[in-house]
CSV table of C-alpha atoms and ligand atoms in Angstrom, one decimal:
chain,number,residue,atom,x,y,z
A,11,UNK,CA,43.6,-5.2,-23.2
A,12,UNK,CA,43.6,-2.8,-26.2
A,13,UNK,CA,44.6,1.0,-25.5
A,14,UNK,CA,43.5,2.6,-27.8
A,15,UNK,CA,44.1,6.3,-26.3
A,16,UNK,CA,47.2,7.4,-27.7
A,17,UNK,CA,46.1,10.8,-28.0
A,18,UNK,CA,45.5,11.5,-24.1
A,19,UNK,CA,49.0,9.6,-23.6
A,20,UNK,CA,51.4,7.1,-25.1
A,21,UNK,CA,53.4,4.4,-23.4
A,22,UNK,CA,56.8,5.4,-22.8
A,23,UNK,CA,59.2,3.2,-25.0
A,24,UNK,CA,61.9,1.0,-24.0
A,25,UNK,CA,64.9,3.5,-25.6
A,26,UNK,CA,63.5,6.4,-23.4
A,27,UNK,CA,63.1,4.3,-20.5
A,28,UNK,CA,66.7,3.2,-20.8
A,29,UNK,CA,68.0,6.8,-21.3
A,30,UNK,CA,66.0,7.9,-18.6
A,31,UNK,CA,66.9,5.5,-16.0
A,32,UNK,CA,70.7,5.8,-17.0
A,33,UNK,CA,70.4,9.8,-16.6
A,34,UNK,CA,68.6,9.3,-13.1
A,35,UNK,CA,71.3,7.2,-12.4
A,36,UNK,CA,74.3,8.6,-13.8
A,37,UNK,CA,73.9,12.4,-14.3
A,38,UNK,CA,72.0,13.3,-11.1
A,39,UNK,CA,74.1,16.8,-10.3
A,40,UNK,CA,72.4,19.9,-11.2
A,41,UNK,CA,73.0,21.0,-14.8
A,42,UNK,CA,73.9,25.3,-12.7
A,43,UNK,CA,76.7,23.7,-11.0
A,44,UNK,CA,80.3,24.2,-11.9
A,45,UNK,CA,81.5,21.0,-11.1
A,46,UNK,CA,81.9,17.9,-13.3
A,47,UNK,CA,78.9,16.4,-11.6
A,48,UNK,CA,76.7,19.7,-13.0
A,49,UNK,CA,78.8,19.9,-15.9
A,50,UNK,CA,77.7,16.2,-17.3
A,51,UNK,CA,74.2,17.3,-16.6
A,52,UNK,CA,74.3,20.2,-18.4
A,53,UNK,CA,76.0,18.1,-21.4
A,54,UNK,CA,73.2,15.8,-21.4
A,55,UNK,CA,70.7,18.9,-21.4
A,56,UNK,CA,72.5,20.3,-24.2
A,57,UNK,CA,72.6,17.3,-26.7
A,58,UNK,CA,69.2,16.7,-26.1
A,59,UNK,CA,68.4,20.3,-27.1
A,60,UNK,CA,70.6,20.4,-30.2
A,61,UNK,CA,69.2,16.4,-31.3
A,62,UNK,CA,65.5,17.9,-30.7
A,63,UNK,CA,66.5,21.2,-33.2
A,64,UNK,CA,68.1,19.7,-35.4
A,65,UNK,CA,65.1,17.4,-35.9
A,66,UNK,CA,62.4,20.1,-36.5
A,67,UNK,CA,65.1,22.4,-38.5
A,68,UNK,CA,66.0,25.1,-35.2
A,69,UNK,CA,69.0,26.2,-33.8
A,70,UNK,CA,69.4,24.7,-30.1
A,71,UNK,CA,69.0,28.5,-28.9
A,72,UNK,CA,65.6,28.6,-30.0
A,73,UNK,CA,64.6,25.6,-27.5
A,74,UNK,CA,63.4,26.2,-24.6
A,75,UNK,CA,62.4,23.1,-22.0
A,76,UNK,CA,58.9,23.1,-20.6
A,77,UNK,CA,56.7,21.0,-18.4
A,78,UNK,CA,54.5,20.1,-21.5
A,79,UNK,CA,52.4,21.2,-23.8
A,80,UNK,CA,50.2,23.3,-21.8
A,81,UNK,CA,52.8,25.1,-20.3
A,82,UNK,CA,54.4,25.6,-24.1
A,83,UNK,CA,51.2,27.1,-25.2
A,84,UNK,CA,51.0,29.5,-22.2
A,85,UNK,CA,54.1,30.8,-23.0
A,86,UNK,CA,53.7,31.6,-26.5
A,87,UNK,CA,50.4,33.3,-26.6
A,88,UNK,CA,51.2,35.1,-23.5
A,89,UNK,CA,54.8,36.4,-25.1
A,90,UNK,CA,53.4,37.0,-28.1
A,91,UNK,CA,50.5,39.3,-26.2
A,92,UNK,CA,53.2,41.0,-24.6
A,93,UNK,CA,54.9,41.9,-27.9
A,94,UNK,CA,51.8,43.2,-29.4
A,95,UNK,CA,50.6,45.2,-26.6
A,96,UNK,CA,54.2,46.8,-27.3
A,97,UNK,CA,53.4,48.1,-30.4
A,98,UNK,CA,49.8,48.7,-29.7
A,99,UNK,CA,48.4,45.6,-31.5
A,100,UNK,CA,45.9,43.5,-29.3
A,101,UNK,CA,44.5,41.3,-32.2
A,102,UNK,CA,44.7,38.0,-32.3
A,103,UNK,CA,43.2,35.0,-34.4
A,104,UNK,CA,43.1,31.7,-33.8
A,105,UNK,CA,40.1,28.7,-34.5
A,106,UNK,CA,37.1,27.5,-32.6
A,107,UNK,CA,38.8,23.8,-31.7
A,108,UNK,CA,42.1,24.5,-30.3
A,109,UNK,CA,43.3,22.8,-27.1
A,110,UNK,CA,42.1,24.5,-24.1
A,111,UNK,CA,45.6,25.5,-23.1
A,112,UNK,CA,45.3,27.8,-26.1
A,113,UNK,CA,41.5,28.6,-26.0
A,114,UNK,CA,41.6,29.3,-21.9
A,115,UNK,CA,44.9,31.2,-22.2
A,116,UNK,CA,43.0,33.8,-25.1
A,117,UNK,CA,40.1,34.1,-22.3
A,118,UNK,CA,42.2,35.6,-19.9
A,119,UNK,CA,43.9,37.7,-22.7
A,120,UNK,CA,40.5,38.9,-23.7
A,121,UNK,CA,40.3,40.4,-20.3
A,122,UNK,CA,43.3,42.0,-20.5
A,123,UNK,CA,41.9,43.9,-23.3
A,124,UNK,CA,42.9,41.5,-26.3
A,125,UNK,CA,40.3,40.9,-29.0
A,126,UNK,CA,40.6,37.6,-30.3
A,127,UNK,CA,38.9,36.0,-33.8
A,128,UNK,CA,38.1,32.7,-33.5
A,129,UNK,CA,38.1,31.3,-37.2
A,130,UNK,CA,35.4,28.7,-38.5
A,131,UNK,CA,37.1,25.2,-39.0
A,132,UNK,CA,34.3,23.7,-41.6
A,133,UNK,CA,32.2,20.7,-41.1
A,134,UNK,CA,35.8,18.9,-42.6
A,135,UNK,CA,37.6,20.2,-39.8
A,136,UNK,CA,39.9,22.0,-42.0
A,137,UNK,CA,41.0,25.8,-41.9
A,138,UNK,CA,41.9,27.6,-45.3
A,139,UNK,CA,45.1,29.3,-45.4
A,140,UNK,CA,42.8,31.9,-47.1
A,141,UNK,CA,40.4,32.5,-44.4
A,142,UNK,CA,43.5,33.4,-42.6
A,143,UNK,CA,44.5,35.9,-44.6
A,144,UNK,CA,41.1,37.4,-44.8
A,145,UNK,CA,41.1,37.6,-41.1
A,146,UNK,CA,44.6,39.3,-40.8
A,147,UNK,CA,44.2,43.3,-39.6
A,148,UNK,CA,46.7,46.2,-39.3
A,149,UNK,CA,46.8,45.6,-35.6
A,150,UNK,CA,47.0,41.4,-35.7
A,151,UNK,CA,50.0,40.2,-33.8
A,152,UNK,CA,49.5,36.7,-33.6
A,153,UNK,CA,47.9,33.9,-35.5
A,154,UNK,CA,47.2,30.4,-33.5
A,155,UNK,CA,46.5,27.4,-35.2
A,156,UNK,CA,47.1,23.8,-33.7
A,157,UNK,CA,49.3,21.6,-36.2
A,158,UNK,CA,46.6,18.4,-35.7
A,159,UNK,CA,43.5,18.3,-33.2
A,160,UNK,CA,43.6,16.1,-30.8
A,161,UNK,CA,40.2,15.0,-31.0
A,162,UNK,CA,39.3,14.4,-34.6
A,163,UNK,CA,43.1,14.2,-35.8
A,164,UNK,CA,42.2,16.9,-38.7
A,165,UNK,CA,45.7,18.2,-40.0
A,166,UNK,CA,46.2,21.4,-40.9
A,167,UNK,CA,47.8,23.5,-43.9
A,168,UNK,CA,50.7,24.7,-41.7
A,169,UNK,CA,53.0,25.7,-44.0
A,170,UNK,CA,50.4,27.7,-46.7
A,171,UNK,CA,49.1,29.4,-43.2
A,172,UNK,CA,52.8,29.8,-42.1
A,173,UNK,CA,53.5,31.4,-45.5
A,174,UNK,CA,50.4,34.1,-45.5
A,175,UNK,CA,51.6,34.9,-41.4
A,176,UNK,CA,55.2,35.3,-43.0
A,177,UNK,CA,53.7,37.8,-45.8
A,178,UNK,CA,51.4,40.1,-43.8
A,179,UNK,CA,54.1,40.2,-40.6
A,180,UNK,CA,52.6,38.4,-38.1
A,181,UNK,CA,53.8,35.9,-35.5
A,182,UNK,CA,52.7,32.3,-36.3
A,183,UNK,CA,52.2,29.4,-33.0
A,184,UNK,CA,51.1,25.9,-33.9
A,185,UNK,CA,50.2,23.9,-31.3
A,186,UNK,CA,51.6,20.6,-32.8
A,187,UNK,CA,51.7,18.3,-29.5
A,188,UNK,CA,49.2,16.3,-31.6
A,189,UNK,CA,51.9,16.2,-34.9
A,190,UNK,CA,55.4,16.0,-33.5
A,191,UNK,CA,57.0,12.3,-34.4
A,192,UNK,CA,53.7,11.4,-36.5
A,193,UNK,CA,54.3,13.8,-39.5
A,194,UNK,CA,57.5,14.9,-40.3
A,195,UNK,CA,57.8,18.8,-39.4
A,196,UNK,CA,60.3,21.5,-40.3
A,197,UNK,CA,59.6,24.9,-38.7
A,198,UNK,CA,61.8,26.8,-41.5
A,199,UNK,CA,60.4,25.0,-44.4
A,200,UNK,CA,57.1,25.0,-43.1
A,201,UNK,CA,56.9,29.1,-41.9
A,202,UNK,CA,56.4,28.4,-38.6
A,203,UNK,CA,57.3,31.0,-35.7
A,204,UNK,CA,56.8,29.3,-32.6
A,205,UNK,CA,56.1,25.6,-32.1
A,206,UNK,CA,54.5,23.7,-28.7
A,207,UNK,CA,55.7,20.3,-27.9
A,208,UNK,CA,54.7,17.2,-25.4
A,209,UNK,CA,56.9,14.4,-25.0
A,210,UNK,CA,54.2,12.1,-23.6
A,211,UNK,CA,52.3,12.5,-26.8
A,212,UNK,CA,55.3,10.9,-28.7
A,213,UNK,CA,56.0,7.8,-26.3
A,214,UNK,CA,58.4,9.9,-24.2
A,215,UNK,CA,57.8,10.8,-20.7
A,216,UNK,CA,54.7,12.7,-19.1
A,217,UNK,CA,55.6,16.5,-17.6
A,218,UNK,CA,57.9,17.3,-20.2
A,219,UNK,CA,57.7,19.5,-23.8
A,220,UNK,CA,59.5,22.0,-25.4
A,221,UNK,CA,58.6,25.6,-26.6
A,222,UNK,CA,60.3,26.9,-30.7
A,223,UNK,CA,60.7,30.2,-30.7
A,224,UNK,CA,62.4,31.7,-33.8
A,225,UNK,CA,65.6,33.8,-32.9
A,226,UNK,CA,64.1,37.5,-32.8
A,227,UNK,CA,61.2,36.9,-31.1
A,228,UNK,CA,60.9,37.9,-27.7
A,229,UNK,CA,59.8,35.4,-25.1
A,230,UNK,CA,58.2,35.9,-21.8
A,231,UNK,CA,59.2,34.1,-18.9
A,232,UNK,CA,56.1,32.7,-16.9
A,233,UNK,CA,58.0,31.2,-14.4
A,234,UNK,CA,60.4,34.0,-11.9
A,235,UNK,CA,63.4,32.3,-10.7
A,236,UNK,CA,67.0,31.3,-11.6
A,237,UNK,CA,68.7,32.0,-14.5
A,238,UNK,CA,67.9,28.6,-16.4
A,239,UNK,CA,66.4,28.2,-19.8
A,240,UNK,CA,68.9,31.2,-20.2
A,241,UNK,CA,66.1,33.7,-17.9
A,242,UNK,CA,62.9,32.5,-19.7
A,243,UNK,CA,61.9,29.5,-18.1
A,244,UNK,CA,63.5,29.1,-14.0
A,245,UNK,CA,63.4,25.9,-11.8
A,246,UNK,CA,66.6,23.2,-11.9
A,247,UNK,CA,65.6,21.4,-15.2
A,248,UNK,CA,63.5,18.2,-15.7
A,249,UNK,CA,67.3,16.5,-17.2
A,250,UNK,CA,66.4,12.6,-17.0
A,251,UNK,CA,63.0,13.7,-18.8
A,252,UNK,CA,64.2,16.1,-21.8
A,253,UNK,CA,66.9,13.5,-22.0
A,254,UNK,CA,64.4,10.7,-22.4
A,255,UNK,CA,62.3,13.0,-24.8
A,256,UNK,CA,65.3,13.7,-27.2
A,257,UNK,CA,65.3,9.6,-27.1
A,258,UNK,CA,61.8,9.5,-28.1
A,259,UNK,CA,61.5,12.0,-30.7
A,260,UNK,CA,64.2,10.7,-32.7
A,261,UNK,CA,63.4,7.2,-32.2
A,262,UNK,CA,59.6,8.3,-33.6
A,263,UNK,CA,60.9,10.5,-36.2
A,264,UNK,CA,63.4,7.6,-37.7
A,265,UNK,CA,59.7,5.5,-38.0
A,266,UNK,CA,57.8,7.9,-39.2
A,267,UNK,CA,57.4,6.4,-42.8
A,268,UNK,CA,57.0,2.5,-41.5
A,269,UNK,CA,54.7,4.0,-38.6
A,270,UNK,CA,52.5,5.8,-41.0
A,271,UNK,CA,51.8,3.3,-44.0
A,272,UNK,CA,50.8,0.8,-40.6
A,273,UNK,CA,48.8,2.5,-39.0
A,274,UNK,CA,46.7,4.3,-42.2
A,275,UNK,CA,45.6,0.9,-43.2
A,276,UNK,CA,44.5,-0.3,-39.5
A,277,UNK,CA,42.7,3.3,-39.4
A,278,UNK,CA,41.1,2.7,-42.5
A,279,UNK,CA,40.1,-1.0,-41.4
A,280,UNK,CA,38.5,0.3,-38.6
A,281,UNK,CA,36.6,3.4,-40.1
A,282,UNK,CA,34.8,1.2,-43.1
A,283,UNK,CA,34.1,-1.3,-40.3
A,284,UNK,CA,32.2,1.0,-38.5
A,285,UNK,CA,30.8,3.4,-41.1
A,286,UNK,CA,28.4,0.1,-41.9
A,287,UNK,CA,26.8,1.0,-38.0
A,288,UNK,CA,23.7,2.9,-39.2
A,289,UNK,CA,22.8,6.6,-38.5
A,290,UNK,CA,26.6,7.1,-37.6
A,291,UNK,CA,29.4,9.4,-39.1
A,292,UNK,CA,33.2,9.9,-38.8
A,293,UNK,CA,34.4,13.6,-37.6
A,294,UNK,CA,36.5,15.4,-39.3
A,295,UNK,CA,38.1,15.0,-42.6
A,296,UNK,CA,38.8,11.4,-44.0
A,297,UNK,CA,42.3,12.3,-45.7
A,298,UNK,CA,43.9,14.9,-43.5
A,299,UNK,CA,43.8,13.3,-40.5
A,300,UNK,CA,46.2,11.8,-38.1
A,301,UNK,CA,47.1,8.0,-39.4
A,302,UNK,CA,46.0,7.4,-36.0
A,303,UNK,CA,42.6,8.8,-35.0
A,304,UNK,CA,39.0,7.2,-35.9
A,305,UNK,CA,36.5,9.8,-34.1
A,306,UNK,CA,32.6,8.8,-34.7
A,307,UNK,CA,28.9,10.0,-34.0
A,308,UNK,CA,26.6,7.0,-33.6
A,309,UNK,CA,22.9,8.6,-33.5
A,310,UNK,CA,20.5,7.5,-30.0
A,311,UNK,CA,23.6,7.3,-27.1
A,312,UNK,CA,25.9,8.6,-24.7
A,313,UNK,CA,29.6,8.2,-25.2
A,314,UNK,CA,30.1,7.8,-21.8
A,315,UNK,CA,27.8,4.6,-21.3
A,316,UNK,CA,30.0,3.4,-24.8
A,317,UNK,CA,33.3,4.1,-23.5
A,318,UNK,CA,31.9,2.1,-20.0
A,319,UNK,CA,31.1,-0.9,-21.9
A,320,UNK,CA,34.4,-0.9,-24.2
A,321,UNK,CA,36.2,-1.0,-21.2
A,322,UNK,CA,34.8,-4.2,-19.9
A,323,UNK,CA,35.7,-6.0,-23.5
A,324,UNK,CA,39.0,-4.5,-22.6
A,325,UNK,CA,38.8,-1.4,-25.0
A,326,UNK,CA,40.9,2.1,-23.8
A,327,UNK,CA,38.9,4.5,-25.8
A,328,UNK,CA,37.8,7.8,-25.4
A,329,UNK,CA,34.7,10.0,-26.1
A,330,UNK,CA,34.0,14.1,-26.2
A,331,UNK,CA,30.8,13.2,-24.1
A,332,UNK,CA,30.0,15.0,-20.7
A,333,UNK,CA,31.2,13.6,-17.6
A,334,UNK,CA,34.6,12.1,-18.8
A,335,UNK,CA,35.3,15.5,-19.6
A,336,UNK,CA,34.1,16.4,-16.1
A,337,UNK,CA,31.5,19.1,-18.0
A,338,UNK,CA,28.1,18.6,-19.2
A,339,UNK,CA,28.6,20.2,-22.6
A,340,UNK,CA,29.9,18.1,-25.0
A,341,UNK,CA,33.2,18.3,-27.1
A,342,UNK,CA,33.8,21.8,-28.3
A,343,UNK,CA,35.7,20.5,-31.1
A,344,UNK,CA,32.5,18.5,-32.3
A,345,UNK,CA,30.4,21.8,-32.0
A,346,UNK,CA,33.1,23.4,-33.6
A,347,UNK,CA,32.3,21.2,-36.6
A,348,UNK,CA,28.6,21.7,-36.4
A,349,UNK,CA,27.3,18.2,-34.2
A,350,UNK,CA,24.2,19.7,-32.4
A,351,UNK,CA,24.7,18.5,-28.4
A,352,UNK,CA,22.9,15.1,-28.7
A,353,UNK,CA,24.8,14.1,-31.6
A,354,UNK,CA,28.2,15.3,-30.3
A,355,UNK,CA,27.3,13.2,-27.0
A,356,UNK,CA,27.2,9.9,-29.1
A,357,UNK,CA,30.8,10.2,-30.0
A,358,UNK,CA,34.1,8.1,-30.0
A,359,UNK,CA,37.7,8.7,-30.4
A,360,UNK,CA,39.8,5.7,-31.1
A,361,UNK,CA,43.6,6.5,-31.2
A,362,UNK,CA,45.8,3.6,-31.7
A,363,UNK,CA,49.4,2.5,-31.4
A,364,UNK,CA,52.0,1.7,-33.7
A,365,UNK,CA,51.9,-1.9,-32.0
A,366,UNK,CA,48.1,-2.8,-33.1
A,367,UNK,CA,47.6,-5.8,-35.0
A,368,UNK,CA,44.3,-6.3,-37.7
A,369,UNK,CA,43.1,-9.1,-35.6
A,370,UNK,CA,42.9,-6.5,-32.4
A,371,UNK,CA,41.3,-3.6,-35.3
A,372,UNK,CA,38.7,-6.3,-35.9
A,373,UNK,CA,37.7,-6.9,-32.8
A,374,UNK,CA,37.3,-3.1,-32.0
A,375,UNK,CA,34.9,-2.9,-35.0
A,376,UNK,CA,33.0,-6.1,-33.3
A,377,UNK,CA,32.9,-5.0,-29.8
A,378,UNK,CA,31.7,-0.8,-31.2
A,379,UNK,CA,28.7,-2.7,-33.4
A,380,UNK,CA,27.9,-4.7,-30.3
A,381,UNK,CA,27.9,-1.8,-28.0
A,382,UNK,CA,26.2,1.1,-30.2
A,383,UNK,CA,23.4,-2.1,-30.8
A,384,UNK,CA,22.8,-2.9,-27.1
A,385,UNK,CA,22.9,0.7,-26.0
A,386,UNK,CA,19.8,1.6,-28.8
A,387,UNK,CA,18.3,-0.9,-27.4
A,388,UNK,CA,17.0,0.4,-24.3
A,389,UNK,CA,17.5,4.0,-25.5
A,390,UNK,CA,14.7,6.6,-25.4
A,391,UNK,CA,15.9,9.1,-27.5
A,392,UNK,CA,16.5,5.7,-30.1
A,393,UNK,CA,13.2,4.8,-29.5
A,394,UNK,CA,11.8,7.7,-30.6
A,395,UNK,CA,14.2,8.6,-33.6
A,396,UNK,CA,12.8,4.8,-35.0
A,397,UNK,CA,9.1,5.6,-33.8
A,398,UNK,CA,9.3,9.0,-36.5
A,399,UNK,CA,8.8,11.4,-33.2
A,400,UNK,CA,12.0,12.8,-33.8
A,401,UNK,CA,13.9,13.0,-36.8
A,402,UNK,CA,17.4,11.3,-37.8
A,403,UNK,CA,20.4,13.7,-38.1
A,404,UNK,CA,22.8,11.0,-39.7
B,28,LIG,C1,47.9,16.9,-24.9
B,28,LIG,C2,47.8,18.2,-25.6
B,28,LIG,C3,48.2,19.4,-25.0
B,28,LIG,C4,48.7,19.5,-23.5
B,28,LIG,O1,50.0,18.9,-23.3
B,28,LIG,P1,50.4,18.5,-21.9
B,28,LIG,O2,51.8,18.1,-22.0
B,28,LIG,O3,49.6,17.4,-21.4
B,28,LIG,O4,50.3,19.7,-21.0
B,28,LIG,C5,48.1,20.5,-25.7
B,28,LIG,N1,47.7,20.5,-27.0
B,28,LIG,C6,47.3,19.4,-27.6
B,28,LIG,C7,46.8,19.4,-29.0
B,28,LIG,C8,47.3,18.2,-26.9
B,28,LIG,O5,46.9,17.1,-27.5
């Protein structure tokens, strides 16, 4: 079995196992309690918040432990709405292919009275730091752009659209569940405001993230309870899973450079492979992407028949095609990038792991050309695209 779907999960690693298991184990008391059993808690809550600062360049204050990404995301549009409605500004901009924690959260703030630019990300993927400045108003409070999409990997200027946020005096979020421990991040070098986090993305454990917020800004608390997360974020903390997180990160940011020049050349393996599938195309920019994501467009079928028949060659892949998304329209990230619908239903993401070798890359590229070739063959829409009824689009 090859998964191949390391950007809806990773496999937790053996380090953060290990930590976790020992902190389940050995540092069970309640991190509020004054007695040495809380007291090691909260000393294992608190390295794990300075080792995660120190690695993205923050002060431990400006950590504050989520349930993931999703949650991380709610939180910092949501405070950042609450600051602008402060001072009377209720603009915000952000881009077309954002995660839906980000995209749904700006829905509900539009009807709260919001009005939110969603900026054109280019056939590439690929937002100018420019465009942002253009889009930039007297009464902007908040600019949201994700770090790397987690569908067609593109990566981001952060730090040139960080810099032009910085200028103009407005907040800055990145989204960068899909970066954190596979590029190297620093939230002062890089002009960044407010930073979401997911361990699961980074081989750490699921139901667990972080939220940066730079010292000065004020955050919201979504969640009323107990003093924890000192008032912003109450519930008895998750300590076994930030521990195991802090485990993960570092052990992902010490590899970044090994993990990196691997996985680039298995990417790029893969992509040339399939590019020689005709009537196909890769999404999203070939250079600034993710050294782990191949997404494709094969012209004539359904990503959801595809990703069927990987599976039984014992493929874990992943498509923006209807019904895995549990919708009929397909991958807003591929309209986003101008695929009409029956191109963007033919699509495939591949994300792979650090572990792959060139003999499992090869046999992806075999068992895709297989697939895509038996699939056109009892395809209508195929039939008729080779007939001349309808025209080719790749
Ligand atoms: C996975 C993901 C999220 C959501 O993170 P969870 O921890 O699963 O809530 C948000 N944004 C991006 C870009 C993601 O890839």
């Amino acid at each position: 079995m090859i998964y191949a779907d390391n950007a809806a999960t990773t496999k937790m690693s053996d380090a953060a196992i290990e930590t976790m298991t020992r902190v389940i184990r050995e540092n069970y008391g309640n991190p509020s309690s004054l007695y040495a059993f809380g007291q090691e808690a909260k000393e294992v809550l608190e390295q794990a918040r300075e080792d995660i600062a120190k690695i993205i360049g923050a002060d431990a204050r400006e950590i504050i432990f989520t349930s993931g990404g999703s949650e991380a995301d709610n939180q910092a549009l949501i405070s950042a709405a609450k600051i602008g409605a402060m001072k009377g500004k209720k603009h915000i901009i952000s881009s077309a292919f954002e995660h839906h924690a980000v995209l749904h959260t700006l829905k509900k703030l539009e009807k709260e009275g919001f009005e939110v630019t969603l900026l054109d990300v280019h056939e590439n993927g690929i937002i100018k730091p420019e465009e942002v400045a253009a889009a930039i108003r007297e009464d902007t409070i908040l600019v949201t752009i994700m770090y790397a999409n987690n569908e067609i990997g593109t990566i981001e200027d952060i730090k040139g659209i960080g810099a032009v946020c910085r200028e103009k005096g407005v907040i800055f979020h990145t989204d960068a569940v899909q970066a954190i421990g596979h590029l190297p991040i620093n939230v002062q070098e890089q002009n960044i405001d407010m930073l979401s986090a997911s361990a699961h993305k980074f081989h750490g454990p699921k139901g667990v993230g972080f939220l940066y917020v730079k010292k000065g800004i004020k955050v919201s608390n979504l969640i009323e309870g107990g003093a924890q997360e000192k008032g912003k974020r109450a519930g008895t903390e998750n300590v076994p899973g930030i521990a195991a997180m802090a485990t993960a990160l570092a052990e992902s940011v010490n590899n970044i450079e090994k993990n990196t020049a691997r996985l680039t050349a298995v990417r790029d393996r893969i992509i040339k492979g399939l590019k020689e599938i005709p009537h196909s195309a890769i999404n999203g920019d070939e250079t600034s992407r993710l050294p782990s994501n191949i997404n494709f467009c094969f012209e004539g079928i359904e990503g959801e028949s595809l990703l069927l028949l990987l599976d039984d060659k014992g493929i874990a892949a992943s498509s923006g095609s209807a019904c895995t998304s549990g919708s009929l329209d397909p991958s807003h990230v591929l309209l986003a990038i101008g695929r009409v619908h029956d191109v963007a239903h033919g699509s495939l993401r591949l994300s792979i792991g650090e572990d792959i070798t060139d003999d499992e890359a090869d046999y992806i590229v075999k068992s895709v050309k297989e697939v895509v070739e038996y699939l056109r063959g009892f395809s209508p829409v195929w039939r008729d695209l080779v007939a001349g009824k309808t025209k080719f689009i790749l």
